[in-house]
Coordinates of C-alpha atoms and ligand atoms in Angstrom, one line a residue:
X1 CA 3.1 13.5 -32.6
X2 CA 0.1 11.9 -34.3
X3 CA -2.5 10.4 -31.6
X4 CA -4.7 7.1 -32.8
X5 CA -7.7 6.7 -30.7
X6 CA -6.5 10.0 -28.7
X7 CA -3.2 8.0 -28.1
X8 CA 0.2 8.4 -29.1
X9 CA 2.6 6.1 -28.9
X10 CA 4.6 7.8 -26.4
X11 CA 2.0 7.5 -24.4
X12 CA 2.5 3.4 -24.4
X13 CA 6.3 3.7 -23.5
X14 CA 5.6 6.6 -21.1
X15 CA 3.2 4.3 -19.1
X16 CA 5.5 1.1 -19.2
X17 CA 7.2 1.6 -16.2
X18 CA 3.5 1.8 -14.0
X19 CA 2.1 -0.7 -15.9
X20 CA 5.0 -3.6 -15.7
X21 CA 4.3 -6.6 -13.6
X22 CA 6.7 -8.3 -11.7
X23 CA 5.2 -11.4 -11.7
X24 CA 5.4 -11.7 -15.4
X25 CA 8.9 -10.6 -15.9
X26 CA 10.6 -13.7 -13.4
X27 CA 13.3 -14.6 -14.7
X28 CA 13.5 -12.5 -17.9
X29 CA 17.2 -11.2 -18.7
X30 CA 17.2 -9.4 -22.2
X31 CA 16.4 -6.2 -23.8
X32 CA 13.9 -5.8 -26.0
X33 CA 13.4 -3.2 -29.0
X34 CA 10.9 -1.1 -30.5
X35 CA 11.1 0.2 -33.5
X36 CA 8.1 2.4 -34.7
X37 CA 7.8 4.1 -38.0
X38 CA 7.0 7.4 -37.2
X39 CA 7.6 7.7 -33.7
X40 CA 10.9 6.4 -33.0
X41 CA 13.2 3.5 -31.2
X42 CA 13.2 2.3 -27.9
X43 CA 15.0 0.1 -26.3
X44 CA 13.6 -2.1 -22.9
X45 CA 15.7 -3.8 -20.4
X46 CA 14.4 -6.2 -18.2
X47 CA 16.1 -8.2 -15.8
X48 CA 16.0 -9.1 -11.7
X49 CA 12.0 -8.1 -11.7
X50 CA 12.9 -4.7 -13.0
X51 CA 13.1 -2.7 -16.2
X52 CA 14.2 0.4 -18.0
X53 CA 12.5 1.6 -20.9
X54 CA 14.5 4.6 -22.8
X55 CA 14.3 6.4 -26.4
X56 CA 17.0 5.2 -28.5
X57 CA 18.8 4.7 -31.9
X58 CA 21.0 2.6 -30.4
X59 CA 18.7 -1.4 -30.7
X60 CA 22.5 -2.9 -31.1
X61 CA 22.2 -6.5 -28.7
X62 CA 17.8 -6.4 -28.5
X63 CA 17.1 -10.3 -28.1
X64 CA 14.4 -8.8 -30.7
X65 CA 12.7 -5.8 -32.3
X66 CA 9.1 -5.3 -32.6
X67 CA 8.7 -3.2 -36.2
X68 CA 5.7 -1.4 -36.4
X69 CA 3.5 1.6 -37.7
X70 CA 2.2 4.1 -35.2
X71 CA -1.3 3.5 -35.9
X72 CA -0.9 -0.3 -35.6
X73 CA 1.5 -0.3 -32.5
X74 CA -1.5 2.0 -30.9
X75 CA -4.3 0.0 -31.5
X76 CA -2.8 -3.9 -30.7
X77 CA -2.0 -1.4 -27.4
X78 CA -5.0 -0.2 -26.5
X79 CA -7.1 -3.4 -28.1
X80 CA -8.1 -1.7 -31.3
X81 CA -6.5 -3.7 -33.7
X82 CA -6.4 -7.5 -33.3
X83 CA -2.3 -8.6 -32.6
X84 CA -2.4 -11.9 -34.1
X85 CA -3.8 -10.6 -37.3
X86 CA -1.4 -7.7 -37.3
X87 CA 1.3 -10.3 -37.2
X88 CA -0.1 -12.6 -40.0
X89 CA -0.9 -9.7 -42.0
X90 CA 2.7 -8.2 -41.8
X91 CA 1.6 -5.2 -40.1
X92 CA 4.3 -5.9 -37.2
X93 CA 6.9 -7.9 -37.5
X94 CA 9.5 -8.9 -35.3
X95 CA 12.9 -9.2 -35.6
X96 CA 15.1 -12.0 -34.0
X97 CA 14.2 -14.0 -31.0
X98 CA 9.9 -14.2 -31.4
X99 CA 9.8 -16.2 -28.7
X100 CA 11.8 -13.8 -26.7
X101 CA 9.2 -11.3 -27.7
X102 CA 6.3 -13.2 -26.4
X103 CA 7.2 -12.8 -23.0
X104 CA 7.2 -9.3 -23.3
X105 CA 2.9 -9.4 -23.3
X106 CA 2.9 -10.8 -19.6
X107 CA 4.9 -7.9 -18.6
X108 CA 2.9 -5.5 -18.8
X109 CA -0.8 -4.6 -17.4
X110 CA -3.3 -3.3 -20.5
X111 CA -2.6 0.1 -21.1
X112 CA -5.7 2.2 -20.9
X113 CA -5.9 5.6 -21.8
X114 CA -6.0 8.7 -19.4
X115 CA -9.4 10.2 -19.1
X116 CA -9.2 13.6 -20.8
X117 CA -10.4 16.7 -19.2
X118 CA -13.2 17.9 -21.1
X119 CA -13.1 20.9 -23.4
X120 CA -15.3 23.5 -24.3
X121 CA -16.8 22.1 -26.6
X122 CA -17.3 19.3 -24.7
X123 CA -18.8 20.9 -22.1
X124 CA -21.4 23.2 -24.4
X125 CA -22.6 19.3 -26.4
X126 CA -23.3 18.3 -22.7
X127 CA -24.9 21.0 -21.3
X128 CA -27.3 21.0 -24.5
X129 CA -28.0 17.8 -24.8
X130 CA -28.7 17.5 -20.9
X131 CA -30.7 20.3 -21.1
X132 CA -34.3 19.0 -21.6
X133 CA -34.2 16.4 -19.0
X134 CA -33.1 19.1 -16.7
X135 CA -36.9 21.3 -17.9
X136 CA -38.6 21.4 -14.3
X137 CA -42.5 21.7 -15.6
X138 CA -43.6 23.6 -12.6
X139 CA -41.6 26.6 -13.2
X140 CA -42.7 26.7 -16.4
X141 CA -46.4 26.3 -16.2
X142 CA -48.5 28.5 -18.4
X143 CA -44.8 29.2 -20.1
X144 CA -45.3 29.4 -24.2
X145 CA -41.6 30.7 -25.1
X146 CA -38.8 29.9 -27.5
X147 CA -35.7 30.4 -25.8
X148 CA -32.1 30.7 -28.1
X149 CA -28.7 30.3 -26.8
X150 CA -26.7 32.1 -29.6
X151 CA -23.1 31.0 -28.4
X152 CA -20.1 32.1 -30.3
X153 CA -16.4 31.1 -30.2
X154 CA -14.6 27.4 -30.8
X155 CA -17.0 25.2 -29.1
X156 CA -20.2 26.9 -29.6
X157 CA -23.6 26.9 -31.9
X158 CA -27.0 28.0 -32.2
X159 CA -29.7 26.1 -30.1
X160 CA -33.5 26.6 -29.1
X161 CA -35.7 25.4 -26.4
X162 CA -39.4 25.4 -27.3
X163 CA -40.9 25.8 -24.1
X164 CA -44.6 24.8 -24.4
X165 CA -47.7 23.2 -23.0
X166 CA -45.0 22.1 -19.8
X167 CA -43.1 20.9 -22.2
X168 CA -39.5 21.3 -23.7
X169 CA -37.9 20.9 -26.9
X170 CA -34.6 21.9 -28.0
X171 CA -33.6 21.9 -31.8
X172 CA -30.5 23.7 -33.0
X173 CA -30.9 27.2 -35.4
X174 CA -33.1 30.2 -34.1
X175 CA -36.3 31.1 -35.0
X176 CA -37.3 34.3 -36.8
X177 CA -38.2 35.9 -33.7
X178 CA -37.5 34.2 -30.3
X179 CA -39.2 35.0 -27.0
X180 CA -35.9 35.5 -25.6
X181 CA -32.5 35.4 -27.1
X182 CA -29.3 35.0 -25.3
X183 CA -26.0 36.1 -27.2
X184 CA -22.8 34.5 -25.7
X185 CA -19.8 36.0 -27.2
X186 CA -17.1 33.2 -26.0
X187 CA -18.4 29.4 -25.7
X188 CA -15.7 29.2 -22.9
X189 CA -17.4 32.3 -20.7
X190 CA -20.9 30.7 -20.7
X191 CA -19.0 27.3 -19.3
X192 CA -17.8 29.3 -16.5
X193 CA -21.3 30.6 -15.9
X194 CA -22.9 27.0 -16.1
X195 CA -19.9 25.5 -14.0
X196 CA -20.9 28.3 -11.3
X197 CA -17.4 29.8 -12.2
X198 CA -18.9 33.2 -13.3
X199 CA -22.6 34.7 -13.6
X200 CA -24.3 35.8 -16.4
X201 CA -24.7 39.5 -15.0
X202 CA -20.3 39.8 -15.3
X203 CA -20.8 38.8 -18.5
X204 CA -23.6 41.1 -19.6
X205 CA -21.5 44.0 -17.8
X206 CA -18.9 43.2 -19.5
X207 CA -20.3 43.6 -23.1
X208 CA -19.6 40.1 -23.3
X209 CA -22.8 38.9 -23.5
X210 CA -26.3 40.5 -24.5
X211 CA -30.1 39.5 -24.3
X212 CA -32.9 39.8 -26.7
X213 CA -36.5 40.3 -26.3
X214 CA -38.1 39.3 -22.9
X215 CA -35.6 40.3 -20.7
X216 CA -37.4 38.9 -17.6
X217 CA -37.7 35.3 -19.2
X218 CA -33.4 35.4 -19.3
X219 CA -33.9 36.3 -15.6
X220 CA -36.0 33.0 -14.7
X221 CA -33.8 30.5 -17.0
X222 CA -32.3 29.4 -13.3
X223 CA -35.7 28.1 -12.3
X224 CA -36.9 27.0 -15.7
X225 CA -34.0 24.8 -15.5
X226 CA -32.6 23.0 -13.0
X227 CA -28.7 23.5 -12.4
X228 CA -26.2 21.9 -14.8
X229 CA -23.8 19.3 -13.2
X230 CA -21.0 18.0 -14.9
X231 CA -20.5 14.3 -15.3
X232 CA -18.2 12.4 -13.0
X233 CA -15.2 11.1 -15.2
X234 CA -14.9 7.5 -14.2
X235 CA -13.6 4.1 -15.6
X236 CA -17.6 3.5 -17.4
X237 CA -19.5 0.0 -17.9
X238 CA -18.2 -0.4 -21.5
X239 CA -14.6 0.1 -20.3
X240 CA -14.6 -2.4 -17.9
X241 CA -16.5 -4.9 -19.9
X242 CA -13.6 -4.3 -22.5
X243 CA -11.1 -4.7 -20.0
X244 CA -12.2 -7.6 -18.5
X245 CA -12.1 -9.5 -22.3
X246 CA -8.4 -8.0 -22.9
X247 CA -7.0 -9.2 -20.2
X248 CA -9.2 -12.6 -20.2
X249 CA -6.7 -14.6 -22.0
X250 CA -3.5 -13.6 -19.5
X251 CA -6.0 -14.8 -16.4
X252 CA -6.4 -17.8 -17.9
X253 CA -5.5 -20.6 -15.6
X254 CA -4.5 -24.4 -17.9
X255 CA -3.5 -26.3 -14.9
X256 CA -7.3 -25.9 -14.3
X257 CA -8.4 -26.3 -17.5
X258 CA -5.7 -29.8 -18.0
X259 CA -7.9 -31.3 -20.8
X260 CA -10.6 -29.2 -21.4
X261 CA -11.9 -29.0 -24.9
X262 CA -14.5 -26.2 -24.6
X263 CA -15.8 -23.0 -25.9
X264 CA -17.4 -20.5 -23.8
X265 CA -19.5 -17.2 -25.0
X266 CA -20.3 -14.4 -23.0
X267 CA -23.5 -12.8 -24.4
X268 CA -23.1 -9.8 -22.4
X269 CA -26.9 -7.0 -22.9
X270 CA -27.1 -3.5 -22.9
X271 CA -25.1 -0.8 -25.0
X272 CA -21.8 -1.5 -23.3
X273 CA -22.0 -5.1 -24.1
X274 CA -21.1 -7.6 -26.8
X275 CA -20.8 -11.1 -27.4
X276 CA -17.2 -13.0 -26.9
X277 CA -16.1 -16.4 -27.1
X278 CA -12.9 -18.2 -25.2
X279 CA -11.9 -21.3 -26.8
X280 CA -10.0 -23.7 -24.4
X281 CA -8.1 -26.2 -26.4
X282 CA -4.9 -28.0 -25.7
X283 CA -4.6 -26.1 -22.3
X284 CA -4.3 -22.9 -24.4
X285 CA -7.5 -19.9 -24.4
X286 CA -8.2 -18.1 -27.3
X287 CA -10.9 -15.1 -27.3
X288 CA -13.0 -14.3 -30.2
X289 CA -15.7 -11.9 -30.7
X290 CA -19.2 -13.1 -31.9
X291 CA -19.8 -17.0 -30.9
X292 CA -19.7 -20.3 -32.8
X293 CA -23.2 -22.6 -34.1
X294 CA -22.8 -24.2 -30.6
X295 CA -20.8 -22.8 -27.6
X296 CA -20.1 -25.9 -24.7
X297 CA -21.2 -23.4 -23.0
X298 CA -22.9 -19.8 -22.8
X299 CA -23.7 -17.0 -20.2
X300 CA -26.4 -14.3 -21.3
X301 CA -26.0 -11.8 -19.2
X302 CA -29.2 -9.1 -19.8
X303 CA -27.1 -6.2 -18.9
X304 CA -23.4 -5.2 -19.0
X305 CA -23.7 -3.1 -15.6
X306 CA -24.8 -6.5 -13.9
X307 CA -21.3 -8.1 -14.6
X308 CA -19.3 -5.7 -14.1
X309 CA -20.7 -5.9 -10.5
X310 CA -19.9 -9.7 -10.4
X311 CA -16.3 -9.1 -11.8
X312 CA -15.5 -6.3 -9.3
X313 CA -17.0 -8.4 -6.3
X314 CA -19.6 -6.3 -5.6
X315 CA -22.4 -8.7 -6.6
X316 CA -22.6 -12.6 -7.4
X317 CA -23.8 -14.8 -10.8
X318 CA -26.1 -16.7 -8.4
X319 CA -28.4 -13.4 -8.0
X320 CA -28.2 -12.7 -11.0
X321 CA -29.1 -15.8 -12.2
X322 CA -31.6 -16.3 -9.3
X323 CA -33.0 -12.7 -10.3
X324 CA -33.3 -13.5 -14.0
X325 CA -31.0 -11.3 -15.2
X326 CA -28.9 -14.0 -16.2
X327 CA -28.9 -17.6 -17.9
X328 CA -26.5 -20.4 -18.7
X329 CA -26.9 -22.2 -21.8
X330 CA -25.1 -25.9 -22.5
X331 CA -23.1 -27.2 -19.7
X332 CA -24.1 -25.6 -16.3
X333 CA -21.0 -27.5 -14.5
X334 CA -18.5 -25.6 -16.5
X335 CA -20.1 -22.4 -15.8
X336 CA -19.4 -22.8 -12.4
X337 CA -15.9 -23.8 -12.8
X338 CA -15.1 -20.6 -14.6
X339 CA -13.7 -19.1 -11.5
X340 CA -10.9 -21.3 -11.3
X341 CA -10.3 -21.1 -15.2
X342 CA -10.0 -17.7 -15.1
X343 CA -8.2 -15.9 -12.1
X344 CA -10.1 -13.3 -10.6
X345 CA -10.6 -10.2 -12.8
X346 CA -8.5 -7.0 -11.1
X347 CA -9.1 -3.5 -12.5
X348 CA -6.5 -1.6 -13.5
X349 CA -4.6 0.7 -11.2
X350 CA -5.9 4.7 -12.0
X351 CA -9.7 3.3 -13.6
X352 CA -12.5 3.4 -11.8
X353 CA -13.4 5.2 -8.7
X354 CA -11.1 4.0 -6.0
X355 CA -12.6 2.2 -3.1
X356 CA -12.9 4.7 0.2
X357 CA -10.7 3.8 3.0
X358 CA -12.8 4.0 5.8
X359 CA -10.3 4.0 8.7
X360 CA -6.6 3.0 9.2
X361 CA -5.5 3.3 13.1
X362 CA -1.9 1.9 13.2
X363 CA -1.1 1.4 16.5
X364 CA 1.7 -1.2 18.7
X365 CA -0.3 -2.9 21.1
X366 CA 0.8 -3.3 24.7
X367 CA -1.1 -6.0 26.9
X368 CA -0.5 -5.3 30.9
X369 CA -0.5 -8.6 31.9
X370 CA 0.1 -9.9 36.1
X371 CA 1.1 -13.5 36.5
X372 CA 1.6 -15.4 40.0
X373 CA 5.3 -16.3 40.3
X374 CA 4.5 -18.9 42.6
X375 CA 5.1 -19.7 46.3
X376 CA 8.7 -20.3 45.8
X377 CA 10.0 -17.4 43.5
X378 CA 7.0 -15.2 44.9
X379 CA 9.0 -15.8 48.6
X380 CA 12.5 -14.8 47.0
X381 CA 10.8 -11.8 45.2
X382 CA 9.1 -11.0 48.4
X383 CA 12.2 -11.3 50.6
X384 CA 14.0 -8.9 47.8
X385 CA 11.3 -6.1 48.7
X386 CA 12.1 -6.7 52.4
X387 CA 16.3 -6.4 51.3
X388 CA 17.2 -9.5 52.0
X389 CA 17.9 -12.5 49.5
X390 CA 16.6 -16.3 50.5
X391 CA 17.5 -19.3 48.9
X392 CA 16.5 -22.4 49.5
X393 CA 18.4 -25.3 50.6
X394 CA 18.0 -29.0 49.1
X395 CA 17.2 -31.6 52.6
X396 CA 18.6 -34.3 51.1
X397 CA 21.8 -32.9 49.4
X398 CA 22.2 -29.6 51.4
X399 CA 22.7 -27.4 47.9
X400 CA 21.1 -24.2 48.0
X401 CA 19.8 -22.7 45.5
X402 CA 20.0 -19.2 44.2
X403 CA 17.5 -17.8 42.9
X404 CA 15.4 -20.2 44.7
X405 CA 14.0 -23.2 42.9
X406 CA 11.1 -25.4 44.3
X407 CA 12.9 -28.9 43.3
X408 CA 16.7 -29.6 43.5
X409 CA 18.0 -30.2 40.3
X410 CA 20.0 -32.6 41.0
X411 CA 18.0 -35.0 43.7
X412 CA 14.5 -34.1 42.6
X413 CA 12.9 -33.6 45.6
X414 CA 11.4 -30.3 46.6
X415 CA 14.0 -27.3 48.4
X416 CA 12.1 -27.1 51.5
X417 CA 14.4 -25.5 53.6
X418 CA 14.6 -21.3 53.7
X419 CA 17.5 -20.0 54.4
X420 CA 18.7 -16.0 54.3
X421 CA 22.0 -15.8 52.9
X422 CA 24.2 -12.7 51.6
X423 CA 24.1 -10.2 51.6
X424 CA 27.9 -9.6 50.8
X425 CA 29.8 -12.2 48.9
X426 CA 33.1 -13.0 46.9
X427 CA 33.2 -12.9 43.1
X428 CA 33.7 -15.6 41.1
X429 CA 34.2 -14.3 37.9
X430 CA 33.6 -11.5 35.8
X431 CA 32.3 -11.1 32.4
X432 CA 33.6 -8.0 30.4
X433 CA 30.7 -7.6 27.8
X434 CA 31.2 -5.4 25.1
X435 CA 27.8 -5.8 23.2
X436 CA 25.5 -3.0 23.5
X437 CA 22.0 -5.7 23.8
X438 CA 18.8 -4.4 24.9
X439 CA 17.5 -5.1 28.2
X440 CA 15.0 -7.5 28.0
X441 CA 12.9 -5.9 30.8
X442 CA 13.1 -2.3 29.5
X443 CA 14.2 -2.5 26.0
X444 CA 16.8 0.0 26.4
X445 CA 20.2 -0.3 25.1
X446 CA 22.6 -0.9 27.9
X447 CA 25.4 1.7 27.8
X448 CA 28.6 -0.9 27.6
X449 CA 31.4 -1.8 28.5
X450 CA 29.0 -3.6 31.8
X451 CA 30.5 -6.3 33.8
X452 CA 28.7 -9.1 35.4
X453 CA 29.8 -10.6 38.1
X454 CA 28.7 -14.5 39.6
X455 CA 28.9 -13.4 43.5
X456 CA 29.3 -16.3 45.9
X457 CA 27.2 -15.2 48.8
X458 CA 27.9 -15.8 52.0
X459 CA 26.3 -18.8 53.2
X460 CA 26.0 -20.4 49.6
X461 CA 28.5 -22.9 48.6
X462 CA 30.0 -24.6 45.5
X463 CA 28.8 -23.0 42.2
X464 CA 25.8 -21.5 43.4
X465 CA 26.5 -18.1 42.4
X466 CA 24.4 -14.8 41.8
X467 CA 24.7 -13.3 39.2
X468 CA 24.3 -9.4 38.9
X469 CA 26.1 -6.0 37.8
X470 CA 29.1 -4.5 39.3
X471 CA 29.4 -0.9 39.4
X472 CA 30.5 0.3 36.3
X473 CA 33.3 2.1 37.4
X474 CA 34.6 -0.5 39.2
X475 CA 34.9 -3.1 36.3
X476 CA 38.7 -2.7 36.3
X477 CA 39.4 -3.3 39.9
X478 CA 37.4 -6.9 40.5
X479 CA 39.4 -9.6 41.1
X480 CA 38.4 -13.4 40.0
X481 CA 38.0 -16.2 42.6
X482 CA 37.9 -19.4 43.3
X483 CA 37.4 -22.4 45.3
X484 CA 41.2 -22.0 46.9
X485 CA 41.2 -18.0 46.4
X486 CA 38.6 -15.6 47.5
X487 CA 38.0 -13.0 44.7
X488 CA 37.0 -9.1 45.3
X489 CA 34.6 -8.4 48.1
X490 CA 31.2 -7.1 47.3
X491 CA 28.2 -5.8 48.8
X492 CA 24.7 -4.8 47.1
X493 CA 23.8 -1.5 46.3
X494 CA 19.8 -1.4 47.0
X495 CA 16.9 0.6 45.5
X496 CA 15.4 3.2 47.1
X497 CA 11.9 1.7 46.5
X498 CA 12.2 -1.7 46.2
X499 CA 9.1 -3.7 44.3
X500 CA 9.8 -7.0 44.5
X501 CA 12.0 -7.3 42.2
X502 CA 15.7 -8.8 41.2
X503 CA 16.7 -5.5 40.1
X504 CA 15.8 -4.4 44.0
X505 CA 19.2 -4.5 44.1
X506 CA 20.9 -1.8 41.6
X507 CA 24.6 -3.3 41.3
X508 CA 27.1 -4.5 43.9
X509 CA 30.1 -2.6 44.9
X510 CA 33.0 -3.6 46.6
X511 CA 33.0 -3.9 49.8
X512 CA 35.5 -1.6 51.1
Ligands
ZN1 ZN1 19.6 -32.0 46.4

């Protein structure tokens, strides 16, 4: 399939599904088609915050159909080709519902193209054209050579370094008769050599390589020049600078710019810059390149690199400004509203070098903490350690209370009274339960069915009951009680090591 720009239009639909934002599909129910001369149909479903995108003949029931050519469909992609004047021009048209289609451009995120590995060719225009910055005068002192790198296969070409007066030149063709010639069979061998892949001494072995003339000067290229290094493929200045004005218009923020009549032109320096204007009108933003007679307001920015910095967070427009490397023209006030005109600039997902995460430590963290229980519970607790369980009894109304409270609940005076009660009692009641809940003390799931029983102790009277577990076993064999009948008998079943706690006491049993 043809590729415009090193695209094809496969690529776009291949990427969709990576590059579709949820946020701009709310509430979108349709299907959408995509019919491109040359390339094909396809059909995209959006609906509930997700979509489908497939290859298709079948664009029966689109709410519309984009029609396009492949070249055009690439470029309004990838930002080569303006969409609005494809549109007025005829170049796409759309078919049905166009204001269906509209929503279709808040879907997605740009698409920006994959980075391509570099080829041989690639690699061989580098390695030339880095080659006199990487002369190191010392090792050539005295030198007065002309050097030629005769490389053959796809990819290659004749070049020369004239080595002279600690100085180096490099011009493509050979001289009649070079110091030293070098005679490279296959352009993709002497890559591997220059990537560290191979040495030149295999390849001379080999037959597939072969010097001429000074011999010993091929022997001291390695000093004469320092060692090669391939560039670092990375989202670069100009791509984010041409990011950051694609997706200007979709950042865009009218409840912030309610009644604004402005234009605003970036005048961004350096090779990977340009000049753009955003026209706010209407609570609309439209972006244009190049600026009008007299922009509200303008930013000169001296060089592209500098804003990328302030777009990505890493610097701010007040150094730059502060520094000189910046200026505002026109209205300074709106300059400094622009960050709530626009939302914050976010790079696309797969450019750029991502950020290093320094360190993750997931961890549940578990605070051992102490807290007093106070005199009153502290004295039950403290009496459970010793075996024995103390209430304590109301002085006006006698009630005693179980576990022990320091006021009476029903006269409001404080239970001043201890009393040791227990520790065998009659059960009230018992409560079958069936759910399988965690214990609140150990979080472990409590094997069911459990009973608890409400135990009148002896020496506790009314409705003051205890409540605790009966044996499991025994769940079927308890009888209920109550003021007129006693119910089953029961006696506590103590720990072993007792802490100080309720649980001091493991279950009851009946007492038998
Ligand atoms: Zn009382």
């Amino acid at each position: 399939m043809a590729e415009y720009w090193g695209v094809k239009v496969e690529d776009i639909f291949n990427t969709m599904q990576e590059r579709f934002r949820v946020e701009g599909a709310k509430g979108v129910d349709a299907t959408f088609g995509y019919d491109i001369a040359g390339a094909g149909k396809w059909k995209l479903t959006v609906k509930n915050d997700t979509m489908k995108i497939e290859k298709t003949d079948d664009l029966a029931g689109c709410a519309s159909t984009m029609i396009a050519d492949s070249e055009t469909f690439v470029g309004v992609n990838i930002g080569k080709v303006d969409g609005t004047n494809a549109f007025m021009s005829g170049k796409v048209k759309v078919d049905g519902d166009l204001g269906a289609f509209g929503k279709t451009s808040k879907m997605f995120k740009k698409y920006v193209p994959a980075k391509k590995e570099m080829t041989t060719a690639d690699y061989i225009q580098d390695m030339f054209s880095t080659l006199v910055e990487r002369f190191q005068p010392k090792a050539a002192a005295g030198l007065d050579a002309t050097i030629t790198y005769n490389i053959g296969g796809e990819g290659g070409g004749i070049w020369t370094a004239h080595i002279k007066d600690g100085k180096c030149e490099l011009k493509t063709g050979k001289p009649d008769k070079p110091t030293t010639a070098l005679n490279i069979n296959e352009a993709k061998d002497w890559v591997d050599v220059m990537l560290g892949k191979s040495d030149p001494f295999s390849l001379l072995s080999a037959g597939k390589a072969s010097i001429e003339g000074e011999t010993g000067l091929a022997l001291k290229l390695g000093e004469i020049f320092a060692k090669y290094v391939a560039p670092v493929q990375e989202f670069g200045v100009r791509d984010y600078i041409l990011d950051m004005f694609s997706t200007l218009v979709q950042r865009f923020q009218p409840a912030a710019a309610a009644d604004l009549d402005a234009t605003i032109t970036y005048d961004i320096g350096g090779k990977d810059g340009g000049v753009w204007t955003a026209t706010i009108k209407g609570g609309k933003c439209t972006l244009k390149e190049g600026q009008p007679d007299k922009p509200t307001t303008k930013l000169c920015i001296n060089e592209a690199k500098d804003w990328v910095d302030v777009m990505l967070g890493k610097s701010d427009p007040f150094s730059l400004l502060s520094a000189g490397k910046a200026s505002i023209e026109g209205e300074t006030g709106l300059a400094l509203k622009l960050g709530e005109i626009f939302s914050k600039y976010v790079p696309p997902t797969g450019g750029g070098t991502p950020e290093q995460e320094l360190l993750v430590l997931k961890k549940t963290i578990s605070v051992n903490m102490r807290y007093a229980t106070g005199p009153v519970m502290g004295k039950f607790l403290h009496m459970m350690k010793e075996k024995k369980i103390y209430t304590n009894k109301c002085p006006k109304c006698g009630r005693v209370h179980l576990p022990a409270r320091e006021v009476c609940a029903e006269c409001r005076i404080p239970a001043t009274e201890w009393l040791e009660v227990g520790p065998k009692g009659q059960v009230r009641y018992m409560e079958y339960v069936y759910y399988a809940s965690p214990d609140p003390l150990t979080g472990e799931t409590r094997e069911t069915p459990y009973g608890m029983i409400n135990i009148l102790l002896d020496g506790c009277v009314g409705n003051d009951t205890f409540a605790h577990y009966i044996r499991r076993d025994q769940i079927d064999r308890i009888k209920n009680g109550n003021n007129d009948v006693s119910g089953t008998r029961v006696r506590p079943v103590w720990s072993d090591k007792p802490t100080g706690s309720v649980f001091d006491i493991k279950y009851f049993e009946i007492d038998e």
